[in-house]
Coordinates of C-alpha atoms in Angstrom, one line a residue:
X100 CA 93.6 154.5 99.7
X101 CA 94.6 151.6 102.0
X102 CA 97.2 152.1 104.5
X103 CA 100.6 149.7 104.8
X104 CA 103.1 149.7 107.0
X105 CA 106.6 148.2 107.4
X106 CA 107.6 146.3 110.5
X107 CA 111.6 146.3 110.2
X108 CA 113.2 143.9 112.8
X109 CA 116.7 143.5 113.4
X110 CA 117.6 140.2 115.0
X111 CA 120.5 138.7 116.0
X112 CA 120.8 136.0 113.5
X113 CA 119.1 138.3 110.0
X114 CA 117.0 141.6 109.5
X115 CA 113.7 141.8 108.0
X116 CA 111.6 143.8 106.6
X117 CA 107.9 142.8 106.6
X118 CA 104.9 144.7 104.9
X119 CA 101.6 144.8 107.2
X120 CA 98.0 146.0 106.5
X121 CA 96.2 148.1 108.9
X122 CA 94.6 144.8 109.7
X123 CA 98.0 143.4 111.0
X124 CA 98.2 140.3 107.7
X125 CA 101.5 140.1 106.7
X126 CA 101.5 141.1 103.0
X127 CA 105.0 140.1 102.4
X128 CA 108.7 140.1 103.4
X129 CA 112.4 140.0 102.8
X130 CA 115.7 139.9 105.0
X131 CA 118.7 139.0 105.4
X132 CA 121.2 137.0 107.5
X133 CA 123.7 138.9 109.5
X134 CA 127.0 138.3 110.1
X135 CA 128.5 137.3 113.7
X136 CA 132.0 138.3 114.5
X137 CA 133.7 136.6 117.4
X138 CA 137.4 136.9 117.5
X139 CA 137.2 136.3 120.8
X140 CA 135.5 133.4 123.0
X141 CA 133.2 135.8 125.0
X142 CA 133.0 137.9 122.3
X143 CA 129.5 138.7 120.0
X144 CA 129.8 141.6 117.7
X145 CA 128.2 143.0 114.3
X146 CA 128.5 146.0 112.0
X147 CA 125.9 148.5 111.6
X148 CA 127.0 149.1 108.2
X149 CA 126.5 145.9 107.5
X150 CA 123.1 146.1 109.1
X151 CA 122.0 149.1 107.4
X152 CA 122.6 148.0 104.0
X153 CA 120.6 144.7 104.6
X154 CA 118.0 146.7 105.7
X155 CA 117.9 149.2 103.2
X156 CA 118.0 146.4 100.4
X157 CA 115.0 144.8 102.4
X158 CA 112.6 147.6 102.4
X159 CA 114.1 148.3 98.4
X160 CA 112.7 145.1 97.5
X161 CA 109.3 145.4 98.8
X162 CA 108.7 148.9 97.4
X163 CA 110.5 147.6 94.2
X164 CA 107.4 144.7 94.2
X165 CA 104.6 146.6 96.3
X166 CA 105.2 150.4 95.7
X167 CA 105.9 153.1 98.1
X168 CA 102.8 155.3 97.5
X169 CA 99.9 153.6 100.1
X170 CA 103.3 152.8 102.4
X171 CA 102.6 155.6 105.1
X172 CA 105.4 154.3 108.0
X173 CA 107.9 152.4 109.1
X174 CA 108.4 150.8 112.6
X175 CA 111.7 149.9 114.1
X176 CA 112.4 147.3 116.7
X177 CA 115.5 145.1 117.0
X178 CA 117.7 143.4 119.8
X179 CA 117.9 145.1 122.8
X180 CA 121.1 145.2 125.0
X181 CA 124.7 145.6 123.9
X182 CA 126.2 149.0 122.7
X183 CA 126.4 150.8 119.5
X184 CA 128.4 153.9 119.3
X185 CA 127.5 156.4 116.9
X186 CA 129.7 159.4 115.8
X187 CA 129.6 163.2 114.7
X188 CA 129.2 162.1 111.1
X189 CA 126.3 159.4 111.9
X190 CA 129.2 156.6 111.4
X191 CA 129.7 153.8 114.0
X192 CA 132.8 154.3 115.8
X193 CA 133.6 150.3 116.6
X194 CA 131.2 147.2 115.9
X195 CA 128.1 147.0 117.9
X196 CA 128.1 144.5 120.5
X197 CA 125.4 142.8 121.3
X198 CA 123.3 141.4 124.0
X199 CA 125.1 137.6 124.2
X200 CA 128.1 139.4 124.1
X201 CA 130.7 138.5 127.3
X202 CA 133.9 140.9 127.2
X203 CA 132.1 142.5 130.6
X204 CA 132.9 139.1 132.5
X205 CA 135.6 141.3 135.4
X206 CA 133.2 144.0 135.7
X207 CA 130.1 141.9 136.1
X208 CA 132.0 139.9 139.0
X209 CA 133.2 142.9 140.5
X210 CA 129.6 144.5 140.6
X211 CA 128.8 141.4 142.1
X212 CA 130.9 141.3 144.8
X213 CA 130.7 144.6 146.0
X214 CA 126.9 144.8 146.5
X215 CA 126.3 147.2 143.1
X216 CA 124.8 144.3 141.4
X217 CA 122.0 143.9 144.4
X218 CA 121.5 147.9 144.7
X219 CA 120.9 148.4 140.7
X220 CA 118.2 145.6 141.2
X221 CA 116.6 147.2 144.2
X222 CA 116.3 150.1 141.6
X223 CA 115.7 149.0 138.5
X224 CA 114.5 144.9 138.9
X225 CA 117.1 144.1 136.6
X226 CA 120.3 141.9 137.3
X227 CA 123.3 143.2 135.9
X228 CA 124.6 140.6 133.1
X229 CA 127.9 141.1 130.8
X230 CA 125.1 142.1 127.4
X231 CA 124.2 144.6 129.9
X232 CA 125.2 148.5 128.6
X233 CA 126.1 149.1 131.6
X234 CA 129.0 146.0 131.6
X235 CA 129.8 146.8 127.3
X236 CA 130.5 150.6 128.7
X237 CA 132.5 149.8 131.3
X238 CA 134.9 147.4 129.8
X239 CA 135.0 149.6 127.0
X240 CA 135.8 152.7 129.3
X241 CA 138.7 150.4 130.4
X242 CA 140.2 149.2 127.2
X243 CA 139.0 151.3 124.8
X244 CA 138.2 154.6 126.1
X245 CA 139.3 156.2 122.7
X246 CA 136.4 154.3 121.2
X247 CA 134.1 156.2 124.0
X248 CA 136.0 159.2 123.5
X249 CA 134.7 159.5 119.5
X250 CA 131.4 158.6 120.0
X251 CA 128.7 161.3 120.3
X252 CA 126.2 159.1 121.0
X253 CA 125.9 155.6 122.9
X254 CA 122.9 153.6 121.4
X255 CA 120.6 150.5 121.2
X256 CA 120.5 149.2 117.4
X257 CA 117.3 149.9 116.8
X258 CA 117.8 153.8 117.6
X259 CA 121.3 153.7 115.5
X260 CA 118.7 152.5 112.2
X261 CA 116.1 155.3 113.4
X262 CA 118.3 158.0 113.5
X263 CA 119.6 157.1 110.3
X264 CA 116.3 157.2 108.6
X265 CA 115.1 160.3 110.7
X266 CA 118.4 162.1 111.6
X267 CA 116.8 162.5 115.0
X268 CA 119.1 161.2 118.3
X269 CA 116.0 159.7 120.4
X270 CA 115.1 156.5 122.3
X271 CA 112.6 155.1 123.7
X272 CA 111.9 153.6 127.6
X273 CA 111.7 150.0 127.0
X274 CA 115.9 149.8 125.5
X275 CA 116.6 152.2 128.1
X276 CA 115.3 150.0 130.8
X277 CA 118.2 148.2 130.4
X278 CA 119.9 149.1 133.0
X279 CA 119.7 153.4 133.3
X280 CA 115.8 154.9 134.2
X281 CA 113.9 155.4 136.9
X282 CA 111.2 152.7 136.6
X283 CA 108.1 154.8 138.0
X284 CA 108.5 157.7 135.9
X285 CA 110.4 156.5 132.5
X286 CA 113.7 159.0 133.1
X287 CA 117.0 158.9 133.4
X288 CA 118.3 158.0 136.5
X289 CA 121.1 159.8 137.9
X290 CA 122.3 157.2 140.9
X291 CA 121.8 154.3 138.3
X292 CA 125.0 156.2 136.3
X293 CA 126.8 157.0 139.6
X294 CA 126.2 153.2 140.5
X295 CA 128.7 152.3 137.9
X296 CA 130.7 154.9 137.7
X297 CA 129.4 156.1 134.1
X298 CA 128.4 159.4 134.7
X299 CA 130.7 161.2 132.6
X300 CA 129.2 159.5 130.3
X301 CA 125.3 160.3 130.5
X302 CA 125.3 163.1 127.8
X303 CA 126.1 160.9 125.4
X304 CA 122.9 159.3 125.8
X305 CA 119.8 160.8 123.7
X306 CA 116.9 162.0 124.8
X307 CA 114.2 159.1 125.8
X308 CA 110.6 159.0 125.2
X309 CA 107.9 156.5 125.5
X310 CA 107.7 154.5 122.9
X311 CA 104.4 156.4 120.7
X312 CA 106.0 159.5 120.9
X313 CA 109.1 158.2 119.9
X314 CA 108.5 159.3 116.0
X315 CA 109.6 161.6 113.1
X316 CA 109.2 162.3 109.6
X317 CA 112.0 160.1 107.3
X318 CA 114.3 162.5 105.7
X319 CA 113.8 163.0 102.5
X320 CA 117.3 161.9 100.8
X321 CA 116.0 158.4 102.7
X322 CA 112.9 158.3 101.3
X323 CA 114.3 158.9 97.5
X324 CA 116.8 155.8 98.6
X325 CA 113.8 153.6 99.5
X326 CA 111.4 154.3 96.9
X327 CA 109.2 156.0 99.6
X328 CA 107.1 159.1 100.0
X329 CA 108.3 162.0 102.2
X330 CA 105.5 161.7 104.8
X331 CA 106.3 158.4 106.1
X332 CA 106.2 158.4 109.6
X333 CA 109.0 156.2 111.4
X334 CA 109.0 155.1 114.9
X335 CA 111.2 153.8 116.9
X336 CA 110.4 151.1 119.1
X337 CA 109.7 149.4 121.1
X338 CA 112.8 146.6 121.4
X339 CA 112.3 143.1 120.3
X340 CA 110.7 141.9 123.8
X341 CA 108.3 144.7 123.9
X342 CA 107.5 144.4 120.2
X343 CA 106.3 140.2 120.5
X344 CA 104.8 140.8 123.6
X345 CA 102.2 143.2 121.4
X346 CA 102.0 141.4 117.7
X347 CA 101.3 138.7 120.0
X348 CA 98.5 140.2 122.1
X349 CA 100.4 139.7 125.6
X350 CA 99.1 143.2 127.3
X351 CA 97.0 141.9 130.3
X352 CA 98.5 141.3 133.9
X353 CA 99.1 137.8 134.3
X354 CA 100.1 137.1 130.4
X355 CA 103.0 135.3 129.6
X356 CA 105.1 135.1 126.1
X357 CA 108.2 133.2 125.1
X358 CA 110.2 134.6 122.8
X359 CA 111.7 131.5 120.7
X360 CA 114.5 132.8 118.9
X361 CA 118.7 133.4 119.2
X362 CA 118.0 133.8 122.8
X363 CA 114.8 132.0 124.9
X364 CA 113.1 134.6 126.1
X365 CA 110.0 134.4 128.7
X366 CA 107.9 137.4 129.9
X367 CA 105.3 137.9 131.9
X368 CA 103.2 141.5 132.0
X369 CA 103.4 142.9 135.7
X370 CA 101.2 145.7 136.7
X371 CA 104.0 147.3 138.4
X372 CA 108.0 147.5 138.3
X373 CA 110.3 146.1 140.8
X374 CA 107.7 144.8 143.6
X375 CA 109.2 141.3 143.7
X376 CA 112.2 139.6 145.4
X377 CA 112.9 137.3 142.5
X378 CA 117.0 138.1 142.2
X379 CA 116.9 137.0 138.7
X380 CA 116.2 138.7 135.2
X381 CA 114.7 141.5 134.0
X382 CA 112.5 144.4 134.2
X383 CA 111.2 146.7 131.3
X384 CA 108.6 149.2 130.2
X385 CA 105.6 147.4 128.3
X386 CA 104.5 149.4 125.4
X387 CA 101.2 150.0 126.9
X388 CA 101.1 152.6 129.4
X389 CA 101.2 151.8 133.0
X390 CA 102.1 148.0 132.6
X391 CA 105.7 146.2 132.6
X392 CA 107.2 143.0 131.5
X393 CA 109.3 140.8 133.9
X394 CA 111.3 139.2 131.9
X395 CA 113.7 135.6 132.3
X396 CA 116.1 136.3 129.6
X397 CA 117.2 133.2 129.1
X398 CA 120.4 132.3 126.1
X399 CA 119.0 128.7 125.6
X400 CA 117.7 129.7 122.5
X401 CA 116.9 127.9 118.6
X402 CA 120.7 128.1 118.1
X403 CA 121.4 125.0 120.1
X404 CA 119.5 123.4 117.7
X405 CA 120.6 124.9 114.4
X406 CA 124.3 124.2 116.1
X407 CA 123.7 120.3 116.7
X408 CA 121.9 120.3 113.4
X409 CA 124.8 121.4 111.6
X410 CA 127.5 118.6 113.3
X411 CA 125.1 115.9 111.5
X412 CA 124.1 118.1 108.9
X413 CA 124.7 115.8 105.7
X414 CA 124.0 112.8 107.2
X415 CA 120.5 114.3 108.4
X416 CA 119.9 116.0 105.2
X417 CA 120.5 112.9 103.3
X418 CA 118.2 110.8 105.9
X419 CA 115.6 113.8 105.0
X420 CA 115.8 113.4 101.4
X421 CA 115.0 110.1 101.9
X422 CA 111.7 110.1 103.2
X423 CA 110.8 113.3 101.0
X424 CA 111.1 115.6 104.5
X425 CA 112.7 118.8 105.2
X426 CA 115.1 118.9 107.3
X427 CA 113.1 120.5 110.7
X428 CA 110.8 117.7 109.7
X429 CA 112.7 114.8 110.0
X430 CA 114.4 116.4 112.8
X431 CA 111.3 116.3 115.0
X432 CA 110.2 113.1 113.6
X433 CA 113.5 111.5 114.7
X434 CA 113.5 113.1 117.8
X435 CA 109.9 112.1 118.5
X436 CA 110.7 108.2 118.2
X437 CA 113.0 108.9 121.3
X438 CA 111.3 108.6 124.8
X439 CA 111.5 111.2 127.3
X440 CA 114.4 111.6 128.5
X441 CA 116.2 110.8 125.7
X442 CA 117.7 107.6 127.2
X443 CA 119.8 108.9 130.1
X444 CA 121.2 111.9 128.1
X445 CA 120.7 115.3 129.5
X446 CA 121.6 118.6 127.8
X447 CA 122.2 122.3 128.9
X448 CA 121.8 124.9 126.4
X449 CA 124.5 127.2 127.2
X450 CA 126.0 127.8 123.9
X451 CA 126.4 131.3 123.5
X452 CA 129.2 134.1 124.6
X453 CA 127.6 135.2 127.8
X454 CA 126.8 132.2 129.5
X455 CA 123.2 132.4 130.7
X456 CA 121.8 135.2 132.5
X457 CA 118.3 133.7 133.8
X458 CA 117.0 132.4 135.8
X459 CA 120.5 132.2 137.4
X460 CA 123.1 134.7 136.0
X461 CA 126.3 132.7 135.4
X462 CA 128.8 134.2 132.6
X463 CA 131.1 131.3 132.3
X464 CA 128.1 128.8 131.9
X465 CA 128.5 126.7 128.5
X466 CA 126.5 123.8 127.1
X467 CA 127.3 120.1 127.9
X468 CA 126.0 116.6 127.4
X469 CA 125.7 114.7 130.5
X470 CA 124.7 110.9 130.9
X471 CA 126.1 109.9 127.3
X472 CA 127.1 105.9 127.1
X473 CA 128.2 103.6 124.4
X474 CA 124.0 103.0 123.7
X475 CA 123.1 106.2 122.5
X476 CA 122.4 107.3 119.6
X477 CA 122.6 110.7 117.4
X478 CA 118.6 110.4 117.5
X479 CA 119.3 109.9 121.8
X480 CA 121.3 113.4 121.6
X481 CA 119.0 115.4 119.1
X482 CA 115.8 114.3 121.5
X483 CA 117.8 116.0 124.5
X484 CA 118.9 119.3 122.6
X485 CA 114.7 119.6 122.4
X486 CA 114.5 118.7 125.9
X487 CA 117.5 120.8 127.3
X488 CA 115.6 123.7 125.9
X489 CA 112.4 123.0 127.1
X490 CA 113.8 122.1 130.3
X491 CA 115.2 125.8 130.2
X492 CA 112.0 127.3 129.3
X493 CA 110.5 125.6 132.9
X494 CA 113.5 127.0 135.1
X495 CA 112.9 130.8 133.8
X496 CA 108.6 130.2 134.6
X497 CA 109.6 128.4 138.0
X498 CA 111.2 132.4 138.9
X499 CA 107.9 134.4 137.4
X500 CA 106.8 136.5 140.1
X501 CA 102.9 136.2 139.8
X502 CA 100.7 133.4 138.5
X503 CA 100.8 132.8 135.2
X504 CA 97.3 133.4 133.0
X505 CA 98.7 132.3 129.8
X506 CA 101.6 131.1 128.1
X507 CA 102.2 132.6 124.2
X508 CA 105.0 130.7 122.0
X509 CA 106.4 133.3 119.2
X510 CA 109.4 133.3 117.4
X511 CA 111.0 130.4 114.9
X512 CA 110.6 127.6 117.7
X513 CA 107.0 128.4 117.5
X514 CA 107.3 126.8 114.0
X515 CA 107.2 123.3 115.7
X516 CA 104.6 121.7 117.0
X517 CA 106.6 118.6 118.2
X518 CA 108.5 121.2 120.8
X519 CA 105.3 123.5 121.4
X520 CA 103.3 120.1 122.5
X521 CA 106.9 119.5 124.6
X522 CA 106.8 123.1 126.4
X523 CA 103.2 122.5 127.4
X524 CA 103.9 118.8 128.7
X525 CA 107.3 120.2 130.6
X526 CA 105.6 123.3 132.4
X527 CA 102.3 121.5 132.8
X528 CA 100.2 124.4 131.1
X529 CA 98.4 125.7 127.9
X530 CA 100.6 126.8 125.1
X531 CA 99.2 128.8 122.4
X532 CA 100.5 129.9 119.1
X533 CA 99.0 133.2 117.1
X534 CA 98.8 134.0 113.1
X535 CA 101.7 135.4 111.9
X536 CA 105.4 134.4 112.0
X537 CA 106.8 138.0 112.3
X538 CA 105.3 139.1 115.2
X539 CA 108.7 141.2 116.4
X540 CA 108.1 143.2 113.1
X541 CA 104.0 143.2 113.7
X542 CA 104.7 144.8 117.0
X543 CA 106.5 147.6 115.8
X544 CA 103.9 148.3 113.1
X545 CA 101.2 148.3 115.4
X546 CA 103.0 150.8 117.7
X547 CA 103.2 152.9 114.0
X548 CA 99.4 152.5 113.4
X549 CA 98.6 154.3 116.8
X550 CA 100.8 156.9 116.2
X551 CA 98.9 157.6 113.2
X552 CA 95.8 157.0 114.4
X553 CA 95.0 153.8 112.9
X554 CA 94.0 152.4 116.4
X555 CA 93.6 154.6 119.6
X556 CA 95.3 152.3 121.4
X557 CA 97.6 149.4 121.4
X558 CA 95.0 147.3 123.1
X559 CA 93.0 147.9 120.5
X560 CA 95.3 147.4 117.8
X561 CA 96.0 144.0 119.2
X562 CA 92.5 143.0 120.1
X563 CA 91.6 143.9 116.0
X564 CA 94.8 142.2 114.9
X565 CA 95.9 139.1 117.0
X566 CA 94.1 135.7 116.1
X567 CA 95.0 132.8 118.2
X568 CA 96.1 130.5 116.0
X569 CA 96.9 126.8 117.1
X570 CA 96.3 125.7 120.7
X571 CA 98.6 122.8 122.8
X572 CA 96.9 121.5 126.3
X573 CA 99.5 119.5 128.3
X574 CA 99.4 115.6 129.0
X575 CA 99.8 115.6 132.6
X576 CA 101.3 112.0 132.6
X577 CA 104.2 112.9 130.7
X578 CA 104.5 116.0 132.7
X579 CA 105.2 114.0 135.8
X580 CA 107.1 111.9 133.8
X581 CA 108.9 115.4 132.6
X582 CA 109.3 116.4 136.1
X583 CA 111.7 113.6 137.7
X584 CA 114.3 115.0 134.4
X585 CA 113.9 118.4 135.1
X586 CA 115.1 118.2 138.8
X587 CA 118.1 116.1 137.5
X588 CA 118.8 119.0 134.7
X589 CA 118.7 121.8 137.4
X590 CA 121.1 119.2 139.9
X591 CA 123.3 118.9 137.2
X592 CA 124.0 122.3 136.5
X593 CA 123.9 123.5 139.8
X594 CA 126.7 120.9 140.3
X595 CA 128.8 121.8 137.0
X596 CA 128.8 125.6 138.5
X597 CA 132.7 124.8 139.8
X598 CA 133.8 123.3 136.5
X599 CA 132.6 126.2 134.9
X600 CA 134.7 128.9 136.8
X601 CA 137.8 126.8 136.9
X602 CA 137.3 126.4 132.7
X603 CA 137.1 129.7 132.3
X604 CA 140.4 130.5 134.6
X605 CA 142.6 128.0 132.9
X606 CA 141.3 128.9 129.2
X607 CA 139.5 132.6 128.7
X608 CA 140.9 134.8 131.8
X609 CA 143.7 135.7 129.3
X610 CA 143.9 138.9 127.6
X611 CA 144.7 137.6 124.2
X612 CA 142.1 134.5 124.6
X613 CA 141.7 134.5 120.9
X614 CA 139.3 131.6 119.1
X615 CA 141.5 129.4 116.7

């Protein structure tokens, strides 16, 4: 009997559950969107329980259509950052918050000033941001220690869904990267808890493993609720970055991936951890052994464009309709009709709680139009949402550490090819795609197969299972042409650096800064 396999990925924006053959072809899926609660600016929270029921009605409704029989596991990767604290009874204490989340803003500037900011990245190749754990702990430590206090476990989402299905308190290295091991050997390190004065807190953190041994049996009362058999296999891991960088094939020294999603973010596989001066991003555990990902975590994300979508909404919509086009179609085809540089209008895609945390790390960053006059149009401003990201996209690979072999798009800005042909023009290099639109979800499941010995490796399981699948080459004239914008997009933020502080001391550095 055939083998299947469910990839379940928790985003920021919906969960998902997606069936895979042992062949990696998505057989089919269903999710869910999530809900965002803000209540205040710099805040970014969700509910497990909310995430948990979505999930369990996703993987319902493909055993309900599919079966459970031939499904033999299930493979667990979701946003990483954030904090999700998890009590005696399995119950989460508080909301989770997640990784664009902001309420960290003092302690991130006070790790900054007094040098702990520099030492945690001499030691871990990370740069403390306010998604961080580290920051979410600390703040919580000062204004909610109760919340601390009742939790037995502190946790990344994807372990909070794993020990639900498994009842077992593990995770794996690539979450904990963020910001507590020792980046040689995998474990916990105790000077990185010292650092920021969370050591009391460090057994309340479960046991971590690398990611293929990071697996148990489901229980069986989970099983009965999913319409599965008792010998699935869950795993957990590794997190979202980990997880593209594999369904997309990105395992070699060298190979690049940008993550198009809620957040923008571009990797590149390193060889080894922390051997660069680059004071900017992130550094995790690859999947594979022996091999790491330097990441530019960008915020500059899709939502920039799902945000300026929705201002115009019924107008575009109706525009759409028109010409018998969806409404991402008509978007790029309007946008396309603009020339670069979208008639003297530049934007920065700073739209979510935290700011933006790479290449530079800046908290109180927010988005902005610049250059606007009484000519432009809506078509003027929707062509530099495109180009804002894009621009973004350039700054994070101008900070890669090592040359860059290849560049894979993933995620739902992979979907376009007007902005895929863009990002190749902008950074001057080949842009490929790959089969597949869950490739978050494929990641996990391939990490499944080789724990059950579908694959011996996760090389091979990608090498079996990755197809390129469309291919972008960049038009060097309009990348010069690209070039003259992008040093006027990073003068312009550089310069808007001021603004930004004094905005957020006049409006948000108040404790009861609440959103209207």
């Amino acid at each position: 009997m055939e083998k299947y396999i469910i990839g379940l990925d928790s985003g920021t924006s919906g969960i998902k559950a997606v069936l895979f053959n042992t062949k990696g072809e998505e057989i089919m899926k269903q999710g869910f969107p999530l809900t965002a609660v803000c209540e205040q600016e710099n805040w970014f929270e969700e509910d497990l329980n909310e995430i948990w029921e979505k999930a369990v009605c996703s993987v319902q409704a493909i055993t309900k259509k599919f079966g459970g029989d031939s499904i033999t596991g299930i493979g667990i990767t979701a946003q990483g950052d954030g904090a999700w604290l998890i009590d005696e009874k399995g119950e989460p204490v508080r909301r989770g918050c997640c990784f664009c989340d902001g309420r960290g803003h003092e302690e991130f500037e006070q790790w900054s000033a007094d040098g702990t900011a520099r030492t945690v990245f001499e030691q871990s190749g990370t740069r403390i941001f306010t998604g961080n754990q580290p920051c979410v702990i600390k703040w919580l430590d000062r204004q909610e220690p109760e919340s601390l206090k009742n939790a037995k476990y502190i946790m990344h989402l994807k372990d909070a869904l794993f020990y639900r299905l498994t009842g077992q308190a593990t995770t794996d290295v690539t979450d904990q990267s963020l910001i507590f091991l020792n980046m040689e050997t995998g474990a916990y390190s105790r000077e990185l808890f010292e650092a920021y004065g969370l050591l009391e807190y460090m057994e309340k953190y479960p046991e971590v493993k690398p990611c293929i041994e990071n697996y148990a049996r489901i229980r069986k009362d989970m099983a009965s609720l999913l319409g599965l058999n008792e010998e699935v296999i869950v795993s957990g891991g590794p997190m979202d970055v980990a997880a593209c960088a594999i369904g997309a094939g990105v395992l070699e020294t060298g190979e690049c991936c940008s993550i198009m999603g809620t957040a923008a973010l571009h990797e590149m596989v390193v060889s080894e951890p922390c051997r660069d001066s680059v004071y900017a991003g992130m550094t995790v555990f690859h999947g594979c052994s022996q091999k790491w990902l330097r990441l530019m975590a960008s915020l500059a994300g899709t939502p920039n464009l799902e945000w300026f979508l929705g201002l115009f909404g019924s107008q575009f919509e109706t525009e759409a309709q028109e010409l018998g086009l969806s409404l991402y179609e008509y978007a790029q085809q309007l946008a396309g009709s603009v020339p670069i540089g979208s008639a003297g209008v530049l934007y920065h895609p700073y739209l979510l709680a935290g700011g933006e945390r790479a290449p530079f790390t800046n908290p109180d960053a927010r988005a902005s139009f610049t250059g606007l006059s009484v000519r432009n149009t809506k078509a003027d401003l929707l062509r530099a949402v495109y180009e804002g990201v894009a621009y973004a996209m350039r700054d994070c690979y101008d900070h890669m550490p090592g040359e860059i072999k290849k560049i894979t798009v993933c995620g739902g800005g992979s979907a376009s090819d007007m902005w895929c042909q863009m990002f190749a023009d902008v950074l001057g290099k080949k842009v490929v795609t790959v089969q597949g639109g869950e490739l978050g979800a494929k990641g996990a499941a391939l990490t499944n197969m080789v724990i059950q010995g579908v694959y011996s490796s996760l090389k091979e399981a990608a090498l079996c299972t990755v197809h390129e699948n469309k291919s972008y080459m960049p038009d060097m004239k309009r990348h010069v042409e690209y070039e003259m914008y992008f040093e006027l997009y990073q003068a312009t933020y550089r310069g808007l650096e001021k603004s930004w502080k004094l905005r957020w001391k006049q409006t948000c550095d108040k404790k009861d800064c609440m959103l209207e």
